[in-house]
């Protein structure tokens, strides 16, 4: 049943979505929220606990997980903004500003991290000697700089420009079709200019560079393969041929993992952020007045946000798919977490079934020390 609101001019306002739309949207976004929080926490925990995974690339992946975790945590409020809070934002005005500021901040962090990831990956395959000179302190300093710079580029302007208020649904203003928590009408012109400049620098330039770097990495890897094949071919049937062939097989497996990981992360980034930025240009430029046009705007808006959430939820899966070490450590951590309750129960039952006097003296002493 659609909610009907009687406005002051006696006309009838219809929301651009139905109750069914709210249920369907919630059934998609809430599980994505839960999965995003759990998956990113697990990935962060795995990298933090494993010495094997403390590498240059995994430091960037861990920072990406922090960004995706923050985005997942605020996603229920974006769902509320597009559904139950569409006409009246009942949360605080500061919370409205905060979710928008955090959303754009984490988006910029993600785009710059993925570009940095691709640049360092290219260096590692093209100039390995240079790559091995990159220390963890260099990567951590770069990551901290990215978070600091994007805070001022994204967080600060958005926390100023966005607000929560009841929109005049009968006006000709561009915000007549927007949710209650959205861009302030006074800042629309500034936002249009900002989106052209900032999105070009923070989204479209990284996307272009990612395409170039992905092609370059693939070319370098296949060129190296050809050179190694020629060396193995010249070895003929010498005793060195078999060891070299086995080494080549391991190298190819590693190279395939490199291309797979980069391809999945880049593809996910494109699928999530291209629709979102395109919608921002569309909705701030068009001023549809018909009900069908407003309904289309709402559908595109929620659809692009779902694409963004799916993209960010896929990242932890891609990290594990493309790295055997990551998969092994993740499975190990999950097995330990699952086994811990059963181990605790078995210890309790054993201690209850065995009298203290029947335990060895060493065990009794150890129990006394632990009390």
Coordinates of C-alpha atoms in Angstrom, one line a residue:
X1 CA 0.0 0.0 0.0
X2 CA 1.5 3.3 -1.0
X3 CA 1.5 6.1 1.6
X4 CA -0.4 9.2 0.5
X5 CA 0.6 12.6 2.0
X6 CA -1.8 15.5 1.9
X7 CA 0.1 18.7 1.2
X8 CA -0.9 22.3 2.1
X9 CA -2.2 23.0 -1.4
X10 CA -4.7 20.0 -1.1
X11 CA -3.0 18.1 -3.9
X12 CA -2.0 14.5 -3.3
X13 CA 1.6 13.4 -3.1
X14 CA 2.7 9.8 -3.9
X15 CA 6.0 8.4 -2.9
X16 CA 8.0 7.3 -5.9
X17 CA 8.2 3.7 -4.5
X18 CA 5.9 1.2 -3.0
X19 CA 6.1 -0.9 0.2
X20 CA 7.1 -3.9 -1.9
X21 CA 10.1 -1.9 -3.2
X22 CA 11.1 -1.1 0.3
X23 CA 11.0 -4.8 1.3
X24 CA 12.9 -5.9 -1.8
X25 CA 15.5 -3.2 -1.3
X26 CA 15.9 -4.1 2.4
X27 CA 16.2 -7.8 1.7
X28 CA 19.2 -7.0 -0.6
X29 CA 21.0 -4.2 1.3
X30 CA 20.7 -5.6 4.9
X31 CA 22.4 -9.0 4.1
X32 CA 25.0 -7.1 2.1
X33 CA 25.6 -4.9 5.1
X34 CA 26.0 -7.9 7.5
X35 CA 28.3 -9.7 5.0
X36 CA 30.4 -6.6 4.4
X37 CA 31.0 -6.1 8.1
X38 CA 31.8 -9.7 8.9
X39 CA 33.9 -10.4 5.7
X40 CA 36.0 -7.3 6.1
X41 CA 36.6 -7.9 9.9
X42 CA 37.7 -11.4 9.1
X43 CA 40.1 -10.3 6.4
X44 CA 41.6 -7.6 8.6
X45 CA 42.0 -10.1 11.4
X46 CA 43.7 -12.6 9.1
X47 CA 46.2 -10.1 7.8
X48 CA 46.9 -8.7 11.3
X49 CA 47.5 -12.1 12.8
X50 CA 49.5 -13.8 10.1
X51 CA 53.2 -12.9 9.7
X52 CA 53.1 -14.5 6.2
X53 CA 50.6 -11.9 5.0
X54 CA 52.4 -8.8 6.2
X55 CA 53.4 -7.8 2.6
X56 CA 53.3 -4.5 0.7
X57 CA 50.1 -5.4 -1.1
X58 CA 48.3 -6.8 1.9
X59 CA 48.9 -3.6 3.9
X60 CA 46.9 -1.9 1.1
X61 CA 44.3 -4.6 1.2
X62 CA 43.9 -4.1 4.9
X63 CA 43.4 -0.4 4.5
X64 CA 40.8 -1.1 1.8
X65 CA 39.0 -3.4 4.2
X66 CA 38.9 -0.5 6.7
X67 CA 37.3 1.7 4.0
X68 CA 34.8 -1.0 3.0
X69 CA 34.0 -1.7 6.6
X70 CA 33.1 1.9 7.3
X71 CA 31.0 2.0 4.2
X72 CA 29.1 -1.2 5.2
X73 CA 28.4 0.2 8.7
X74 CA 26.7 3.3 7.4
X75 CA 24.7 1.5 4.6
X76 CA 21.6 0.8 6.8
X77 CA 21.2 4.6 7.2
X78 CA 21.4 5.0 3.4
X79 CA 18.7 2.3 3.1
X80 CA 16.6 4.3 5.6
X81 CA 17.3 7.5 3.7
X82 CA 15.9 6.0 0.5
X83 CA 12.9 4.2 2.1
X84 CA 11.3 5.0 5.5
X85 CA 13.2 8.3 5.9
X86 CA 12.6 9.4 2.3
X87 CA 10.1 12.2 3.3
X88 CA 11.1 12.8 6.9
X89 CA 14.6 12.1 8.2
X90 CA 14.0 11.3 11.9
X91 CA 17.7 10.8 12.8
X92 CA 19.8 13.8 13.7
X93 CA 20.9 16.3 11.1
X94 CA 24.5 15.7 12.0
X95 CA 24.1 12.0 11.3
X96 CA 22.8 12.9 7.8
X97 CA 25.9 15.0 7.2
X98 CA 28.2 12.3 8.6
X99 CA 27.0 9.4 6.5
X100 CA 27.4 11.5 3.3
X101 CA 30.9 12.7 4.3
X102 CA 32.0 9.2 5.3
X103 CA 30.6 7.7 2.1
X104 CA 32.5 10.0 -0.2
X105 CA 35.7 9.8 1.9
X106 CA 35.8 6.0 1.8
X107 CA 35.0 6.1 -1.9
X108 CA 38.0 8.4 -2.6
X109 CA 40.2 6.2 -0.4
X110 CA 39.1 3.1 -2.4
X111 CA 39.8 4.7 -5.8
X112 CA 43.3 5.9 -4.8
X113 CA 44.2 2.7 -3.0
X114 CA 43.3 0.6 -6.1
X115 CA 45.4 2.9 -8.3
X116 CA 48.3 2.7 -5.9
X117 CA 47.9 -1.1 -5.9
X118 CA 48.1 -1.3 -9.7
X119 CA 51.1 1.1 -9.8
X120 CA 53.1 -1.0 -7.3
X121 CA 52.0 -4.2 -9.0
X122 CA 53.4 -2.8 -12.3
X123 CA 56.7 -1.9 -10.6
X124 CA 56.9 -5.4 -9.1
X125 CA 56.6 -7.1 -12.5
X126 CA 58.6 -4.6 -14.6
X127 CA 61.3 -3.6 -12.2
X128 CA 61.6 -6.2 -9.4
X129 CA 64.8 -4.7 -8.0
X130 CA 63.0 -1.4 -7.5
X131 CA 60.0 -3.1 -5.9
X132 CA 62.2 -4.9 -3.3
X133 CA 63.5 -1.5 -2.2
X134 CA 59.9 -0.4 -1.2
X135 CA 59.7 -0.9 2.6
X136 CA 56.6 -1.3 4.7
X137 CA 57.1 2.1 6.2
X138 CA 56.9 3.6 2.7
X139 CA 53.6 1.9 2.1
X140 CA 52.2 2.8 5.5
X141 CA 53.2 6.5 5.1
X142 CA 51.5 6.6 1.6
X143 CA 48.3 5.0 3.0
X144 CA 48.2 7.5 5.8
X145 CA 48.7 10.4 3.3
X146 CA 45.8 9.1 1.2
X147 CA 43.5 9.0 4.2
X148 CA 44.5 12.5 5.3
X149 CA 44.3 14.1 1.8
X150 CA 40.9 12.5 0.9
X151 CA 39.5 13.7 4.2
X152 CA 39.9 17.3 3.1
X153 CA 38.9 16.6 -0.5
X154 CA 35.8 14.6 0.2
X155 CA 34.7 14.6 3.9
X156 CA 35.0 18.3 4.6
X157 CA 32.9 19.7 1.7
X158 CA 30.2 17.0 2.0
X159 CA 29.7 17.5 5.7
X160 CA 29.1 21.2 4.9
X161 CA 26.9 20.8 1.8
X162 CA 24.5 18.1 2.9
X163 CA 21.5 18.5 5.2
X164 CA 18.2 17.0 6.3
X165 CA 15.0 18.8 5.9
X166 CA 11.4 18.3 4.5
X167 CA 11.5 18.8 0.7
X168 CA 8.8 20.7 -1.1
X169 CA 7.4 18.0 -3.4
X170 CA 5.3 20.4 -5.4
X171 CA 8.1 22.8 -6.3
X172 CA 10.1 23.0 -9.5
X173 CA 13.4 22.8 -7.6
X174 CA 15.8 20.0 -8.4
X175 CA 15.6 18.7 -4.8
X176 CA 11.8 18.1 -5.0
X177 CA 12.5 14.5 -6.0
X178 CA 15.3 13.9 -3.6
X179 CA 15.1 12.2 -0.1
X180 CA 14.9 14.4 3.0
X181 CA 18.6 13.8 3.8
X182 CA 20.5 15.1 0.7
X183 CA 22.4 17.9 -0.9
X184 CA 21.3 21.4 0.3
X185 CA 19.6 23.3 -2.6
X186 CA 21.9 26.3 -1.9
X187 CA 25.0 24.2 -2.8
X188 CA 23.7 22.5 -6.0
X189 CA 25.7 24.8 -8.3
X190 CA 28.9 24.3 -6.2
X191 CA 28.3 20.5 -6.2
X192 CA 27.9 20.4 -10.0
X193 CA 31.3 22.1 -10.5
X194 CA 32.9 20.0 -7.7
X195 CA 31.6 16.8 -9.2
X196 CA 33.1 17.6 -12.6
X197 CA 36.5 18.5 -11.2
X198 CA 36.8 16.1 -8.2
X199 CA 35.2 13.1 -9.9
X200 CA 37.5 13.5 -12.9
X201 CA 40.5 13.5 -10.6
X202 CA 39.4 10.9 -8.0
X203 CA 37.4 8.5 -10.2
X204 CA 37.9 8.8 -13.9
X205 CA 41.6 9.5 -14.0
X206 CA 42.3 6.4 -11.8
X207 CA 39.9 4.4 -14.0
X208 CA 41.9 5.4 -17.1
X209 CA 45.2 4.7 -15.4
X210 CA 43.9 1.3 -14.2
X211 CA 43.1 0.3 -17.8
X212 CA 46.5 1.4 -19.0
X213 CA 48.4 -0.3 -16.1
X214 CA 46.3 -3.5 -16.5
X215 CA 47.2 -3.8 -20.2
X216 CA 50.9 -2.9 -19.4
X217 CA 51.1 -5.6 -16.6
X218 CA 49.6 -8.2 -18.9
X219 CA 52.0 -7.3 -21.7
X220 CA 55.1 -7.4 -19.4
X221 CA 54.1 -10.8 -18.0
X222 CA 53.5 -12.4 -21.3
X223 CA 56.7 -10.9 -22.7
X224 CA 58.6 -12.4 -19.8
X225 CA 57.0 -15.8 -20.5
X226 CA 58.1 -15.8 -24.1
X227 CA 61.7 -15.1 -23.0
X228 CA 61.6 -17.9 -20.5
X229 CA 60.1 -20.3 -23.0
X230 CA 62.9 -19.6 -25.4
X231 CA 65.5 -20.3 -22.7
X232 CA 63.8 -23.6 -21.8
X233 CA 63.6 -24.5 -25.5
X234 CA 67.3 -23.9 -26.0
X235 CA 68.0 -26.2 -23.0
X236 CA 66.9 -29.2 -25.1
X237 CA 67.0 -32.5 -23.3
X238 CA 69.7 -31.3 -20.8
X239 CA 69.4 -32.2 -17.1
X240 CA 68.5 -28.6 -16.4
X241 CA 65.3 -28.7 -18.5
X242 CA 63.0 -30.4 -16.0
X243 CA 63.9 -28.2 -13.0
X244 CA 63.4 -25.1 -15.2
X245 CA 60.1 -26.4 -16.5
X246 CA 58.8 -27.0 -12.9
X247 CA 60.0 -23.5 -11.9
X248 CA 58.2 -22.1 -15.0
X249 CA 55.0 -23.8 -14.0
X250 CA 55.2 -22.2 -10.5
X251 CA 55.9 -18.8 -12.0
X252 CA 53.0 -19.0 -14.3
X253 CA 50.7 -19.9 -11.5
X254 CA 51.9 -16.9 -9.5
X255 CA 51.5 -14.6 -12.6
X256 CA 48.0 -15.9 -13.2
X257 CA 47.1 -15.0 -9.6
X258 CA 48.5 -11.5 -10.1
X259 CA 46.4 -10.9 -13.2
X260 CA 43.3 -12.5 -11.6
X261 CA 43.5 -10.4 -8.4
X262 CA 44.1 -7.1 -10.2
X263 CA 41.4 -7.9 -12.8
X264 CA 38.8 -8.8 -10.2
X265 CA 39.5 -5.7 -8.0
X266 CA 39.5 -3.3 -11.0
X267 CA 36.4 -4.8 -12.5
X268 CA 34.6 -4.6 -9.2
X269 CA 35.7 -0.9 -8.8
X270 CA 34.3 0.0 -12.3
X271 CA 31.0 -1.8 -11.7
X272 CA 30.5 -0.1 -8.4
X273 CA 31.6 3.5 -9.0
X274 CA 30.8 4.2 -12.6
X275 CA 27.0 3.9 -12.2
X276 CA 27.2 5.9 -8.9
X277 CA 29.0 8.9 -10.4
X278 CA 26.9 8.8 -13.5
X279 CA 23.7 9.0 -11.3
X280 CA 25.1 12.1 -9.5
X281 CA 25.5 13.9 -12.8
X282 CA 22.0 12.8 -13.9
X283 CA 20.0 13.7 -10.8
X284 CA 21.6 17.1 -10.3
X285 CA 21.0 18.1 -13.9
X286 CA 17.5 16.7 -14.6
X287 CA 14.4 18.1 -13.0
X288 CA 11.6 15.6 -13.7
X289 CA 8.1 16.7 -12.6
X290 CA 6.0 13.7 -13.5
X291 CA 5.5 10.8 -11.1
X292 CA 7.0 8.3 -13.6
X293 CA 10.1 10.5 -13.9
X294 CA 10.5 10.8 -10.1
X295 CA 10.0 7.0 -9.8
X296 CA 12.7 6.5 -12.4
X297 CA 15.1 8.7 -10.5
X298 CA 14.4 6.8 -7.3
X299 CA 14.9 3.5 -9.0
X300 CA 18.2 4.5 -10.6
X301 CA 19.4 6.0 -7.3
X302 CA 18.8 2.9 -5.3
X303 CA 20.0 0.6 -8.1
X304 CA 23.3 2.4 -8.3
X305 CA 23.7 2.2 -4.6
X306 CA 23.1 -1.5 -4.6
X307 CA 25.8 -1.9 -7.3
X308 CA 28.2 0.0 -5.1
X309 CA 27.4 -2.2 -2.1
X310 CA 27.8 -5.4 -4.1
X311 CA 31.1 -4.1 -5.4
X312 CA 32.5 -3.4 -2.0
X313 CA 31.2 -6.8 -0.6
X314 CA 32.9 -8.7 -3.4
X315 CA 36.4 -7.3 -2.5
X316 CA 37.1 -9.7 0.4
X317 CA 36.0 -12.6 -1.7
X318 CA 38.3 -11.5 -4.5
X319 CA 41.2 -11.1 -2.1
X320 CA 40.8 -14.8 -1.1
X321 CA 40.1 -16.1 -4.6
X322 CA 43.3 -14.6 -6.0
X323 CA 45.7 -15.5 -3.1
X324 CA 46.3 -19.1 -1.9
X325 CA 48.1 -17.8 1.2
X326 CA 45.1 -15.6 2.0
X327 CA 42.7 -18.5 1.6
X328 CA 44.8 -20.8 3.8
X329 CA 45.1 -18.3 6.6
X330 CA 41.4 -17.4 6.4
X331 CA 40.3 -21.0 6.6
X332 CA 42.8 -21.5 9.5
X333 CA 41.3 -18.5 11.4
X334 CA 37.7 -19.6 10.8
X335 CA 38.5 -23.2 11.9
X336 CA 40.1 -21.9 15.1
X337 CA 37.1 -19.7 15.8
X338 CA 34.6 -22.5 15.2
X339 CA 36.6 -25.1 17.2
X340 CA 37.1 -22.8 20.2
X341 CA 33.5 -23.3 21.7
X342 CA 33.7 -27.1 21.3
X343 CA 37.1 -27.2 22.9
X344 CA 35.9 -25.1 25.9
X345 CA 32.9 -27.4 26.4
X346 CA 35.1 -30.5 26.3
X347 CA 37.5 -29.0 28.8
X348 CA 34.6 -28.2 31.2
X349 CA 33.1 -31.6 30.9
X350 CA 36.5 -33.3 31.4
X351 CA 37.3 -31.3 34.5
X352 CA 33.8 -32.0 36.0
X353 CA 34.1 -35.8 35.3
X354 CA 37.7 -36.1 36.8
X355 CA 38.2 -35.5 40.5
X356 CA 40.9 -33.2 41.5
X357 CA 42.7 -35.8 43.6
X358 CA 43.0 -38.1 40.6
X359 CA 44.8 -35.5 38.5
X360 CA 48.6 -35.6 38.4
X361 CA 50.4 -33.3 40.9
X362 CA 51.7 -31.2 38.1
X363 CA 48.2 -30.5 36.7
X364 CA 47.0 -29.6 40.2
X365 CA 49.9 -27.1 40.6
X366 CA 49.1 -25.6 37.2
X367 CA 45.5 -25.2 38.1
X368 CA 46.5 -23.4 41.3
X369 CA 48.7 -21.0 39.4
X370 CA 45.9 -20.2 37.0
X371 CA 43.4 -19.3 39.7

